[in-house]
Coordinates of C-alpha atoms in Angstrom, one line a residue:
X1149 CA -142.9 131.4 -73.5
X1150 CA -141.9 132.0 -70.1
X1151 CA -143.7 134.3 -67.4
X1152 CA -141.2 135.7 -64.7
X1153 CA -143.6 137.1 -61.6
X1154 CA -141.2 138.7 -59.0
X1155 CA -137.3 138.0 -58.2
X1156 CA -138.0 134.2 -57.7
X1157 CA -141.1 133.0 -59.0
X1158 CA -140.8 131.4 -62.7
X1159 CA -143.5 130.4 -64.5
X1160 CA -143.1 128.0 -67.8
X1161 CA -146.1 128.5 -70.4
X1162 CA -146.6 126.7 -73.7
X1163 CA -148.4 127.4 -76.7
X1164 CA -149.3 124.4 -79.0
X1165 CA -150.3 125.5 -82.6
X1166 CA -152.1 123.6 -85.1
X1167 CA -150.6 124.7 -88.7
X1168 CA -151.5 123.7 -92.0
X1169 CA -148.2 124.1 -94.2
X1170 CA -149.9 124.1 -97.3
X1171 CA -152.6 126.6 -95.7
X1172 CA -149.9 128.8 -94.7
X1173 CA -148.1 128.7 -97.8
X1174 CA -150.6 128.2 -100.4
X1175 CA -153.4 130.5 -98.4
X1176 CA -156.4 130.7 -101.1
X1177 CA -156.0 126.7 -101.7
X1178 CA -159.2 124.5 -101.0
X1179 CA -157.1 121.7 -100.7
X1180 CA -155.1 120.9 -97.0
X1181 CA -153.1 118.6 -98.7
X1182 CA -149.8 117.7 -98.0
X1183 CA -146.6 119.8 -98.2
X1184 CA -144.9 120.0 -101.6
X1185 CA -142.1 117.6 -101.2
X1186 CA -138.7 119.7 -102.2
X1187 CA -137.2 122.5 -101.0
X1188 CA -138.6 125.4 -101.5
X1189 CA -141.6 124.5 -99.5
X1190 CA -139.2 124.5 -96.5
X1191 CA -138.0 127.8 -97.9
X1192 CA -141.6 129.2 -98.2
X1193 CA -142.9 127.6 -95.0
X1194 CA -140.0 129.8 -93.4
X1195 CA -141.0 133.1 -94.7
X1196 CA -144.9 132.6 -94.2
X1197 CA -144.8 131.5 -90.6
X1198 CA -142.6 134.9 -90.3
X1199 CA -145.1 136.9 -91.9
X1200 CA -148.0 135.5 -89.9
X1201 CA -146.7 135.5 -86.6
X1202 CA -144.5 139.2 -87.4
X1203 CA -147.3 141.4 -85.9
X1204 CA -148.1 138.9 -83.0
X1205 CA -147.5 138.5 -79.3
X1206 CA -145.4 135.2 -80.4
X1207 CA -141.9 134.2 -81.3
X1208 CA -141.8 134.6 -85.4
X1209 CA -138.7 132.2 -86.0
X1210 CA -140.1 129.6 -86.5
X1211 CA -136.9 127.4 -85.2
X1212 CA -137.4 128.8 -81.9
X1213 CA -140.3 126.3 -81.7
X1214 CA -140.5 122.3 -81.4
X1215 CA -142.8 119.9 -83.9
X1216 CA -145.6 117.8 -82.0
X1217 CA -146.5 115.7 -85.0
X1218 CA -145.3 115.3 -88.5
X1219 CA -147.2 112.6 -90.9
X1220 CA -145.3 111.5 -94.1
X1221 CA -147.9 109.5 -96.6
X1222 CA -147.8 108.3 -99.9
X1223 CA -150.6 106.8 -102.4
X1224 CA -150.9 103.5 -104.2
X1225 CA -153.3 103.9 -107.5
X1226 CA -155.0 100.9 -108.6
X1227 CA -157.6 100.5 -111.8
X1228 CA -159.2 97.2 -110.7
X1229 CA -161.8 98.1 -108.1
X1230 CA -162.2 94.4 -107.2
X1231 CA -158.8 93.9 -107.0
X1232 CA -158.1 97.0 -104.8
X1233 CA -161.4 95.9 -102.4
X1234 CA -160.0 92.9 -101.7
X1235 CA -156.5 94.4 -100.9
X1236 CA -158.4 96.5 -98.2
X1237 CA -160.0 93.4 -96.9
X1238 CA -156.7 91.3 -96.7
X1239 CA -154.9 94.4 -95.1
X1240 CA -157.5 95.0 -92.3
X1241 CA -157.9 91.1 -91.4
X1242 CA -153.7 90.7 -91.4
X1243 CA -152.7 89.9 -88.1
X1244 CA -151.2 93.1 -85.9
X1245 CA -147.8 93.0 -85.3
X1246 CA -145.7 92.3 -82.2
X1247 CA -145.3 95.6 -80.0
X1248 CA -147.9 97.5 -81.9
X1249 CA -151.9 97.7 -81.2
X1250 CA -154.3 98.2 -83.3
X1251 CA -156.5 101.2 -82.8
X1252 CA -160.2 102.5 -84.5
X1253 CA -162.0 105.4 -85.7
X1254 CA -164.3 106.5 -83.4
X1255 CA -167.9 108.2 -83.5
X1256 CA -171.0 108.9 -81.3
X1257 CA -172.6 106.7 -84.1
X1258 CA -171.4 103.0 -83.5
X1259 CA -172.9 102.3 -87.1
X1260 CA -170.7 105.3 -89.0
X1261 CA -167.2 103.8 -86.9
X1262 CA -167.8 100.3 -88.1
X1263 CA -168.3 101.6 -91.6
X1264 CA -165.7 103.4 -91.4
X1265 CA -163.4 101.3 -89.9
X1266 CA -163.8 98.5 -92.9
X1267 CA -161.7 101.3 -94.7
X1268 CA -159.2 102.3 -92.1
X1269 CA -155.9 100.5 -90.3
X1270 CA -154.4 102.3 -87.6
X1271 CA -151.5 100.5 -85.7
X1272 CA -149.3 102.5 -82.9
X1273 CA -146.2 101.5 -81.2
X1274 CA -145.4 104.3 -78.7
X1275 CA -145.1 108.0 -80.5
X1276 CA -145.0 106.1 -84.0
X1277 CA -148.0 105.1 -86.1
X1278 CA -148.7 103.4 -89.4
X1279 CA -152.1 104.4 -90.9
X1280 CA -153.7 103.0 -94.1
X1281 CA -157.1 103.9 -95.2
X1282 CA -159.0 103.9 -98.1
X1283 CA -158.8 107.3 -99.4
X1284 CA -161.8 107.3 -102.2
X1285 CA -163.8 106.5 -99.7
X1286 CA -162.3 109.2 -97.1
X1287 CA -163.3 111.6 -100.4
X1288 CA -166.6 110.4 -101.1
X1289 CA -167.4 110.7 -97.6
X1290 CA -166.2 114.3 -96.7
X1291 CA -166.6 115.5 -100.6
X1292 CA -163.3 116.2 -100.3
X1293 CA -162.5 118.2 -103.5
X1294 CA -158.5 117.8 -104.4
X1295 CA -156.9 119.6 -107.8
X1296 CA -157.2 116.6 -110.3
X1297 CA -160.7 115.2 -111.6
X1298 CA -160.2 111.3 -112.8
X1299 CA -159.6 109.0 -110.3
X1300 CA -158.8 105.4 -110.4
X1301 CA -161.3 102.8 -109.2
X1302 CA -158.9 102.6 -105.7
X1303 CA -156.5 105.3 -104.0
X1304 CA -154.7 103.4 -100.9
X1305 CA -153.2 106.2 -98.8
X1306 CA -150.4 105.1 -96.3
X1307 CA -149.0 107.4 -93.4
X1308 CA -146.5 107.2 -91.0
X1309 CA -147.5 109.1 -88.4
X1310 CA -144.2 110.7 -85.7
X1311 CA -144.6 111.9 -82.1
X1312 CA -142.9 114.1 -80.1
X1313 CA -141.1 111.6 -78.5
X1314 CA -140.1 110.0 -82.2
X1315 CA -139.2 113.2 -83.5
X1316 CA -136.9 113.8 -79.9
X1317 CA -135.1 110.2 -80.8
X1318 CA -134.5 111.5 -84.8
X1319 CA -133.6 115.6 -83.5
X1320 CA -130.7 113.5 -81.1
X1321 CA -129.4 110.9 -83.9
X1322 CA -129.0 113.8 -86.2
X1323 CA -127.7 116.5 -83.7
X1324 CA -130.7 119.1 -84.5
X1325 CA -132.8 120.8 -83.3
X1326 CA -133.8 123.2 -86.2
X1327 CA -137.8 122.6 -87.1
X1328 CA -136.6 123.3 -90.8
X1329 CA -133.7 121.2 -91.1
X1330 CA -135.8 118.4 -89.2
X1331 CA -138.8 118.5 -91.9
X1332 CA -136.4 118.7 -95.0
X1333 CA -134.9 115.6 -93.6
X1334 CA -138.1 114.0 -93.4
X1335 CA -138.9 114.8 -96.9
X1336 CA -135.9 113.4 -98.4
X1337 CA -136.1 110.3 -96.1
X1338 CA -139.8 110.1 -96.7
X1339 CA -139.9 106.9 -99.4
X1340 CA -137.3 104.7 -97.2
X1341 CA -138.9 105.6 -93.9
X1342 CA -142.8 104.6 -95.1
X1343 CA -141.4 101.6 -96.8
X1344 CA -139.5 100.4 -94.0
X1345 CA -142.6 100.4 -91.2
X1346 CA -144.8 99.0 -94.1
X1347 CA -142.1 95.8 -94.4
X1348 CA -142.1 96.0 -90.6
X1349 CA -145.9 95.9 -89.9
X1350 CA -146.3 93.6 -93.4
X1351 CA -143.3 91.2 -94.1
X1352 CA -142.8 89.9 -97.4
X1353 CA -143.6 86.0 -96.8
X1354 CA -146.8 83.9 -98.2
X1355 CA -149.8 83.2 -97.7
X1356 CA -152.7 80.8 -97.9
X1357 CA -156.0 81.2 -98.7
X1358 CA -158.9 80.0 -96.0
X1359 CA -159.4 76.7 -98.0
X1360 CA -155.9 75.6 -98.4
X1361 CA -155.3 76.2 -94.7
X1362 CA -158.6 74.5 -93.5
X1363 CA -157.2 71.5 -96.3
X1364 CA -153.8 71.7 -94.5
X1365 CA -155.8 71.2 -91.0
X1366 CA -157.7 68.5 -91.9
X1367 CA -154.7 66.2 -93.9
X1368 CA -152.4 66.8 -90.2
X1369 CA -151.7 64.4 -87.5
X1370 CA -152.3 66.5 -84.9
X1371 CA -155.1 65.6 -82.3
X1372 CA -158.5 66.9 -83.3
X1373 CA -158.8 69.2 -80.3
X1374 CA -156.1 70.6 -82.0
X1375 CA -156.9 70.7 -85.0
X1376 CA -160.5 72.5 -84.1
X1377 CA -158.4 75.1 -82.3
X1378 CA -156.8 75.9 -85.4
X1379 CA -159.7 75.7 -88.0
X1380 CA -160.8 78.8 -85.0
X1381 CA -158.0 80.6 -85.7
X1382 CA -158.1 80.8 -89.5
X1383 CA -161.5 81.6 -88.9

């Protein structure tokens, strides 16, 4: 919105608004899921951000206005509670990648973060961020109630999470700069686009277990200064 006071003053004002797509479209849901991934939601999403905004102070197209933030997520089911505890644990002790850092949760109580943060990977490299939590445990937490009633033992919910500045880079590669052409893009490109920062963040190559590696130490020939350096780092 811009503010013009006089012949040469100008003025440059912004409004950021938080919006719930599926709120807006969906409005007596009790879920804030995600956005229904085809394209009729983009269709919908057009109509209801005119219809709310149509009586306002504020630009109704809702092209006239730039995304902050868009998440894309997916969820892996698994039956085996042991075995889906245990993939938590191995994702949250796996080593963070170059060029990213890892970040955490954070509450006034230091007791709820840690908790929390046994169930929660967050790694950022600039505007882009790749978040994996345990999402039972988000549920049981927040008594989050969603449309289906069984559950398997283990819900793993992965996000990729875009900036501005991301969503700048992807508007310029694709010669855009229409919020509705940007966010069907990003559904159809959703699968490859989590998949690829997932291979990134988690390459495909093997591992050993804390025995064989301390076994591997110990049967080397290098020096045992060495060698007590590394048993440190498989610690």
């Amino acid at each position: 919105m811009e503010y013009t006071s006089g012949k040469k003053e100008s003025r440059h004002y912004y409004v950021r608004m938080v919006i719930n797509p599926r709120k807006l479209i969906y409005p007596q849901s009790g879920y804030l899921g995600i956005l229904p991934p085809d394209e009729t939601s983009i269709e919908l999403l057009e109509k209801a951000f005119y219809s709310v905004l149509r009586k306002s102070p504020f630009e109704r197209e809702i092209d006239r206005y730039h995304l902050t933030r868009v998440d894309l997520c997916t969820n892996i089911r698994c039956d085996n509670k042991k075995v889906f505890r245990e993939l938590v644990r191995l994702l949250r002790k796996t080593a963070t990648p170059k060029k990213y850092e890892r970040r955490f949760y954070q509450h006034k109580d230091r007791k709820k973060s840690n908790q929390y943060n046994k169930h929660y990977i967050r790694i950022a490299c600039g505007s882009q961020e790749l978040v994996i939590y345990d999402k039972t445990y988000q549920m049981d937490e927040n008594d989050l109630v969603v449309d289906y009633e069984s559950l398997p033992s283990g819900v793993l919910r992965i996000e990729v999470h875009y900036g501005r500045d991301k969503l700048r880079s992807i508007e310029k590669k694709h010669n855009t700069d229409s919020v509705l052409d940007l966010l069907w893009l990003l559904i159809q490109e959703s699968k490859p686009r989590i998949c690829k920062l997932v291979e990134q963040c988690y390459p495909d190559c093997e591992y050993r277990s804390y025995t064989a590696c301390l076994d591997a130490i110990e049967h080397s020939r290098f020096p045992e200064q060495t060698q007590s350096n590394m048993r440190t780092l498989v610690t």
